[in-house]
Short mmCIF file of C-alpha atoms in Angstrom, two decimals:
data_model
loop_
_atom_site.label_atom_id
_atom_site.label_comp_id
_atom_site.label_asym_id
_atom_site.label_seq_id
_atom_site.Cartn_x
_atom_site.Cartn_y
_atom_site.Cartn_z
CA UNK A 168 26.82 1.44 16.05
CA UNK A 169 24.20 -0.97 15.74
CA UNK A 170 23.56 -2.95 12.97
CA UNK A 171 20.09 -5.27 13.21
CA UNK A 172 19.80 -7.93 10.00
CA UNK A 173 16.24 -8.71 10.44
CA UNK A 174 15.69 -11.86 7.19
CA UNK A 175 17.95 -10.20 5.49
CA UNK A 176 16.92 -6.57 5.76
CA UNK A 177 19.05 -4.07 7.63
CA UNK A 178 18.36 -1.56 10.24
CA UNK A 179 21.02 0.81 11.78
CA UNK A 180 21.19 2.81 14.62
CA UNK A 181 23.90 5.17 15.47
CA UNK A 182 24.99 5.40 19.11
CA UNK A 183 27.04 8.16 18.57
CA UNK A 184 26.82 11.01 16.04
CA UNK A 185 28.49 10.76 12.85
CA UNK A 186 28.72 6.46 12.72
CA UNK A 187 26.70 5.97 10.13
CA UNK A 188 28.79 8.26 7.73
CA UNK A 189 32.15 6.76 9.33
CA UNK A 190 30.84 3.28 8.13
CA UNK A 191 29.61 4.72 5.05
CA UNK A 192 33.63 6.12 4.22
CA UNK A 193 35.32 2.95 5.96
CA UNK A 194 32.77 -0.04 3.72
CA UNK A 195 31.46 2.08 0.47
CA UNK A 196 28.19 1.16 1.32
CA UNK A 197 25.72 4.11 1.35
CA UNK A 198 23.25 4.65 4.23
CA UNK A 199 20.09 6.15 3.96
CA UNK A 200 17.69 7.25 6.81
CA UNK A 201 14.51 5.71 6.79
CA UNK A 202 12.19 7.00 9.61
CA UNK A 203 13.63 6.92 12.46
CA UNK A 204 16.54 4.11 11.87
CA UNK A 205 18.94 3.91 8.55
CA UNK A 206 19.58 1.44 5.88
CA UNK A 207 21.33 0.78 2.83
CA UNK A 208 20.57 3.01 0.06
CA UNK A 209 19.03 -0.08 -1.94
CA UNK A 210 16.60 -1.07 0.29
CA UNK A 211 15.05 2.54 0.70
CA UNK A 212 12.30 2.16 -0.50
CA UNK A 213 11.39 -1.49 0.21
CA UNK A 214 7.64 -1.80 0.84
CA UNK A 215 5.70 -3.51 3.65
CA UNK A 216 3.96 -5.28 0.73
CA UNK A 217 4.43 -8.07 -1.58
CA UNK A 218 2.44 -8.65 -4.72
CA UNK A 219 2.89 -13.04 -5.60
CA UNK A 220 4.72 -12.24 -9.44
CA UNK A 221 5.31 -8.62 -9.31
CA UNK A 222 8.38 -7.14 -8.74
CA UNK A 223 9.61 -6.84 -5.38
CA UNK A 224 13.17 -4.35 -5.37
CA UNK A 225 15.48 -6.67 -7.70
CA UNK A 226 13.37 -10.35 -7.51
CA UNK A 227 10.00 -11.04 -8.36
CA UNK A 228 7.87 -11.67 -5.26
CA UNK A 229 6.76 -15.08 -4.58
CA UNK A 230 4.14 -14.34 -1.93
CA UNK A 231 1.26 -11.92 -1.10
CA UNK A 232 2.35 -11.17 2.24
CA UNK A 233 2.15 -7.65 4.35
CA UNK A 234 3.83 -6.61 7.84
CA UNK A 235 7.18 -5.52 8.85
CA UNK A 236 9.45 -5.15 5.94
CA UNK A 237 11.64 -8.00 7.83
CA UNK A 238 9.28 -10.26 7.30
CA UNK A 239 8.25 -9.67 3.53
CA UNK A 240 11.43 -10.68 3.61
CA UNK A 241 11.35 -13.75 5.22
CA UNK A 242 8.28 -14.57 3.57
CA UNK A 243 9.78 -14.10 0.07
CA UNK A 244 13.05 -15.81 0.55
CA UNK A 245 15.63 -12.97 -0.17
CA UNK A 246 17.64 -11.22 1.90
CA UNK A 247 20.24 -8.13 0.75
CA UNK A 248 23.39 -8.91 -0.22
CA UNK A 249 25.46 -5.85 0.62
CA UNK A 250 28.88 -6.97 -0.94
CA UNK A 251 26.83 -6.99 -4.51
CA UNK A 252 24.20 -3.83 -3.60
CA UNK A 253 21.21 -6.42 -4.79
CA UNK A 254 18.71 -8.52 -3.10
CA UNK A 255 18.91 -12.06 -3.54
CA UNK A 256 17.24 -15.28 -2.69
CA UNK A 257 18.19 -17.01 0.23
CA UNK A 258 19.04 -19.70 -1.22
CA UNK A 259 21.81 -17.99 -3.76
CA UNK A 260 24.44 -17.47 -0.95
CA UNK A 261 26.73 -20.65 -0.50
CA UNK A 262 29.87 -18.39 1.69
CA UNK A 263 30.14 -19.93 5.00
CA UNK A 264 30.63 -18.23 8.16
CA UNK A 265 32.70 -18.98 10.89
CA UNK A 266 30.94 -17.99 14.45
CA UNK A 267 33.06 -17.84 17.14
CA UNK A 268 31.65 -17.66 20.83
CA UNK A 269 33.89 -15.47 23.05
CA UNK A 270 31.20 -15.28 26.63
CA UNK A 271 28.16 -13.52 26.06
CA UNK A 272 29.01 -12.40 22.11
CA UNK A 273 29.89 -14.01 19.27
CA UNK A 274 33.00 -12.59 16.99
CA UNK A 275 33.48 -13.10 13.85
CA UNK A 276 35.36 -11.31 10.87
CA UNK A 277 33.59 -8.52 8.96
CA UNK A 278 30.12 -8.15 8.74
CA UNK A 279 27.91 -11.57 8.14
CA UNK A 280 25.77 -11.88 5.19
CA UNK A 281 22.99 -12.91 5.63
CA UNK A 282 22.29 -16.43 4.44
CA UNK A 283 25.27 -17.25 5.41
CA UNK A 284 26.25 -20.86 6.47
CA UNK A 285 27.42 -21.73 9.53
CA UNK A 286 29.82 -25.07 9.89
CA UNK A 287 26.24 -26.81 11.02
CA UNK A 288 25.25 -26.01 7.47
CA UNK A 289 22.25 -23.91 8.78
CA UNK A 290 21.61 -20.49 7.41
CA UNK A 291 22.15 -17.04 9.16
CA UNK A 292 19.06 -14.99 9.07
CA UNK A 293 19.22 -12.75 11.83
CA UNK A 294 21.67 -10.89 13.97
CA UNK A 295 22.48 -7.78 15.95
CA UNK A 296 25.59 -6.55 15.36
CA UNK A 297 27.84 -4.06 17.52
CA UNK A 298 30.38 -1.92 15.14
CA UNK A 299 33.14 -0.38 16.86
CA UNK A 300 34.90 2.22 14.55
CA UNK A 301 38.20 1.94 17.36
CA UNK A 302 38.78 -1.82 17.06
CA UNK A 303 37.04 -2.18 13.53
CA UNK A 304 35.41 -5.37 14.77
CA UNK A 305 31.57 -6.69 14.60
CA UNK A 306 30.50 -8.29 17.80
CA UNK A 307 27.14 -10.05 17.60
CA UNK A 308 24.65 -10.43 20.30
CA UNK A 309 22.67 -12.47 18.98
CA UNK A 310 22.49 -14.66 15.99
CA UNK A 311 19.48 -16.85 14.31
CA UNK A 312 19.99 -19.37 12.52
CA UNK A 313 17.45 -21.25 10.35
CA UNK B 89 -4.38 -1.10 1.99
CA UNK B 90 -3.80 -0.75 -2.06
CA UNK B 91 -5.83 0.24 -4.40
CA UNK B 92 -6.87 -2.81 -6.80
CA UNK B 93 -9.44 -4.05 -9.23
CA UNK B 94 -11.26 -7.09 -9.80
CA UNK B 95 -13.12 -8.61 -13.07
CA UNK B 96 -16.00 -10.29 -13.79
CA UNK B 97 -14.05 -13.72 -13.42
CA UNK B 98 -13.40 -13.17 -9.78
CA UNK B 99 -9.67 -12.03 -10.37
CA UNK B 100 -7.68 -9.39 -8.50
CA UNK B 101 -5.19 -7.41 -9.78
CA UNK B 102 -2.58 -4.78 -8.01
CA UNK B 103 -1.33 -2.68 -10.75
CA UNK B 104 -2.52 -5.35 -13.70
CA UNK B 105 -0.38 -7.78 -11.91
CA UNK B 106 -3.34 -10.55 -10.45
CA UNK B 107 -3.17 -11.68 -7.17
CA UNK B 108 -4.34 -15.27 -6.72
CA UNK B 109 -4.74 -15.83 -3.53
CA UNK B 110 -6.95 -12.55 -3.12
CA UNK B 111 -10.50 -13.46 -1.41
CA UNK B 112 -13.39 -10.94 -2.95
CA UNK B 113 -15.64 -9.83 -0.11
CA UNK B 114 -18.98 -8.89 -1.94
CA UNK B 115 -22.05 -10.87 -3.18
CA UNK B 116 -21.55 -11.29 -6.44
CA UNK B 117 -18.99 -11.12 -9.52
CA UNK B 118 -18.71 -7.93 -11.29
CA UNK B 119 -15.88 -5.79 -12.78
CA UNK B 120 -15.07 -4.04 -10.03
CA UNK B 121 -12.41 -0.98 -8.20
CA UNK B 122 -11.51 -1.73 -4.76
CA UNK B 123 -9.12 -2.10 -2.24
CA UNK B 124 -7.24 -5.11 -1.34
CA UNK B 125 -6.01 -5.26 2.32
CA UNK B 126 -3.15 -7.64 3.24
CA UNK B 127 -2.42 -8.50 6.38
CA UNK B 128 0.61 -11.64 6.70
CA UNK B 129 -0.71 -13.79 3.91
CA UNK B 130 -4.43 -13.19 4.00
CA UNK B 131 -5.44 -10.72 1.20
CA UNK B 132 -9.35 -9.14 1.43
CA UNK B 133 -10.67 -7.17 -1.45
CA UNK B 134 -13.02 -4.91 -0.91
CA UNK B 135 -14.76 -3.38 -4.20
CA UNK B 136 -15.96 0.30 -4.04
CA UNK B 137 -19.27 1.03 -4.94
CA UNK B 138 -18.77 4.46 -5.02
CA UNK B 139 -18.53 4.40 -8.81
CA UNK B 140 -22.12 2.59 -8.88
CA UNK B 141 -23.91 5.24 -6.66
CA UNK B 142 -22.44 7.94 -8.72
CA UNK B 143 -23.89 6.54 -11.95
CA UNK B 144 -27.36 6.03 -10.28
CA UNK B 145 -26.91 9.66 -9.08
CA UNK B 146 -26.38 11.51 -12.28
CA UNK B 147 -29.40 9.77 -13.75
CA UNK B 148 -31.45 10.28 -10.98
CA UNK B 149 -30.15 14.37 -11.81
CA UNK B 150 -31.28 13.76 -15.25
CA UNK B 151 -35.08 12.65 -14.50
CA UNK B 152 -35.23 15.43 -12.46
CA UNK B 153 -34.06 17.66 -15.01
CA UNK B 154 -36.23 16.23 -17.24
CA UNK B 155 -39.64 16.65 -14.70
CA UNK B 156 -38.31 19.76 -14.08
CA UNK B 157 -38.54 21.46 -17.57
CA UNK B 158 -41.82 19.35 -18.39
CA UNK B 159 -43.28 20.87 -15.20
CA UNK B 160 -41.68 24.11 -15.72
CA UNK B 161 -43.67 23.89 -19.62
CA UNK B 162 -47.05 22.87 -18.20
CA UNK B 163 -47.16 25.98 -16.49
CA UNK B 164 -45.72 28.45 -19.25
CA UNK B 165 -48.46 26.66 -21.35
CA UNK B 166 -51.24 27.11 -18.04
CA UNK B 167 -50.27 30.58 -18.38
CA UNK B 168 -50.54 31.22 -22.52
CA UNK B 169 -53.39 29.17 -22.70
CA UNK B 170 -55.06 31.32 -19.74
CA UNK B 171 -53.64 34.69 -21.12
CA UNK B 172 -55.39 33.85 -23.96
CA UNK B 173 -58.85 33.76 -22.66
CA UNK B 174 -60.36 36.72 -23.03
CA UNK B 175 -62.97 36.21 -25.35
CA UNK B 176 -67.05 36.87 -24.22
CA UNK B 177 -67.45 33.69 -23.08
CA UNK B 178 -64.56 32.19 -21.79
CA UNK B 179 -62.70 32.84 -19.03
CA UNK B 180 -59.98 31.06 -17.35
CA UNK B 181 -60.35 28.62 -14.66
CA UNK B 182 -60.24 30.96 -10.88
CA UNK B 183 -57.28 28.65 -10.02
CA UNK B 184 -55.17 28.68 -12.97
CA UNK B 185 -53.20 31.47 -11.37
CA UNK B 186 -52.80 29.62 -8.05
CA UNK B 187 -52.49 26.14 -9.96
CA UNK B 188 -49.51 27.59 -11.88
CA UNK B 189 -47.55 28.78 -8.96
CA UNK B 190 -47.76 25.64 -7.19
CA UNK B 191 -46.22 23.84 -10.01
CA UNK B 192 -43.27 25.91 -10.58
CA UNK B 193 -42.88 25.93 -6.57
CA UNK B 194 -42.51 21.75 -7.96
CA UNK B 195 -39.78 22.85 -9.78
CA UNK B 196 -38.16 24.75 -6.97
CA UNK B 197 -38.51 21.71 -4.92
CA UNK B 198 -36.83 19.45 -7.41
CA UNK B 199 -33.95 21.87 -8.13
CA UNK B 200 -33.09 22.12 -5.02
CA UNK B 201 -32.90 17.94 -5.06
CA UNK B 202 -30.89 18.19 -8.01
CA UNK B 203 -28.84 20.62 -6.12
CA UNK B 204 -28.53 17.94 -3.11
CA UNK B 205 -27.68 15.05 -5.35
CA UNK B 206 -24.67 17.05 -7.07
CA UNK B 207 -23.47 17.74 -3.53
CA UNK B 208 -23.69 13.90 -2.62
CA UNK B 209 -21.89 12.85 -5.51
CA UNK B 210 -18.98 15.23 -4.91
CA UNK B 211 -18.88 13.58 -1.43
CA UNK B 212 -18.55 9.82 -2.91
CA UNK B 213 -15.30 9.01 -1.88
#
């Protein structure tokens, strides 16, 4: 199962059938389908858009800003915080991530939030993640810091 | 692409919530409906004139309404006045017959503009 955080939004892909309701049973955290990838319930229907002082899902957008949803995102500042089911900003998360680098992947426990902060005291903002339901571990491709 | 609305001050609004850092694209300052396309940061609005055209339409229907029936009672009156010409020494013009049927083919004519204009206006998008 793949799991892309993309600023702070979430797209999932299964690999094989039937992952995305095994993670849904194994975290609590309910995924929806969204064209032809799935996310978490509360970003479903997160626009492409961003209106500077209207409400954008649970903040109030600070930029006019259109493209990929990823990026409406990035250019307001918030990313999802799955462990509370609400978007945040950015700047709200102060947990800490430890990244460990084991060859071409990096492990570390659980899934990352993004905004995390890594022992350089830079923030996570995008990763792809590898779920395997057998070892219950998240390896991570690749990682972005910012 | 989202529908949007401007005022006469030059501000944008998506939903009554403005936009500031919306650029009009027309000549001039009015109250306007529109679009506003965002693309990244920039932010175009575009104001429809289709509301515009449709008011210049319907009274462009009505003066044509209104020719219409003046036309239409020029040559009902054409007629009466010629119908009532039978006296010794009067006689209606030779034409008046002729005269009359071209103006109510006038009528026709403008009708079937009326008739064009309604379509057009259903067609403003």
């Amino acid at each position: 199962m793949k799991i892309l955080c993309l600023h702070g939004y979430f797209k999932i892909e299964e690999t094989f059938a039937g992952e995305c309701s095994d993670f849904s049973s194994l975290f609590g955290l309910d995924l929806v389908r969204v064209g032809n990838y799935f996310t978490f319930k509360e970003l479903e229907n997160a626009l492409d858009y961003s209106i500077e002082g209207a409400p954008y899902l649970d903040e109030t957008a600070i930029k006019t800003f259109a493209g990929e949803i990823g990026e409406v995102f990035r250019a307001n500042e918030i990313i999802f915080n799955f462990n509370k089911g609400l978007v945040e900003p950015i700047a709200s998360i102060t947990q800490k991530v430890p990244l460990f680098s084991v060859g071409n992947f990096y492990i570390s426990p659980g899934l990352i939030l993004p905004g995390s902060l890594t022992d350089e005291g830079k923030r996570v903002t995008d990763y792809a993640a590898w779920f395997s339901q057998d070892t219950m571990k998240f390896r991570y491709s690749e990682v972005t810091v910012d | 692409m989202i529908q949007a609305t401007a005022d006469a001050d030059g501000k944008v609004f998506v939903d009554g919530v403005e936009v500031p850092t919306a650029v009009i694209v027309s000549a001039g300052k009015q109250s306007s409906e529109g679009i506003l396309l965002i693309d990244g940061e920039l932010a175009l609005y575009f104001p429809s004139n289709a509301t515009d055209i449709a008011a210049v339409i319907d009274n462009a229907i009505k003066i044509i309404d209104d020719a219409a029936a003046a036309i239409t009672k020029t040559a009902t009156m054409f007629t009466s006045v010629a119908t009532g010409m039978t006296g010794p020494t009067t006689a209606p013009p030779p034409t008046i017959g002729a005269d009359v049927v071209v103006l109510n083919s006038k009528v026709t004519s403008l009708n079937q503009t009326k008739t064009d204009l309604t379509e057009l206006k259903g067609k403003l998008k």
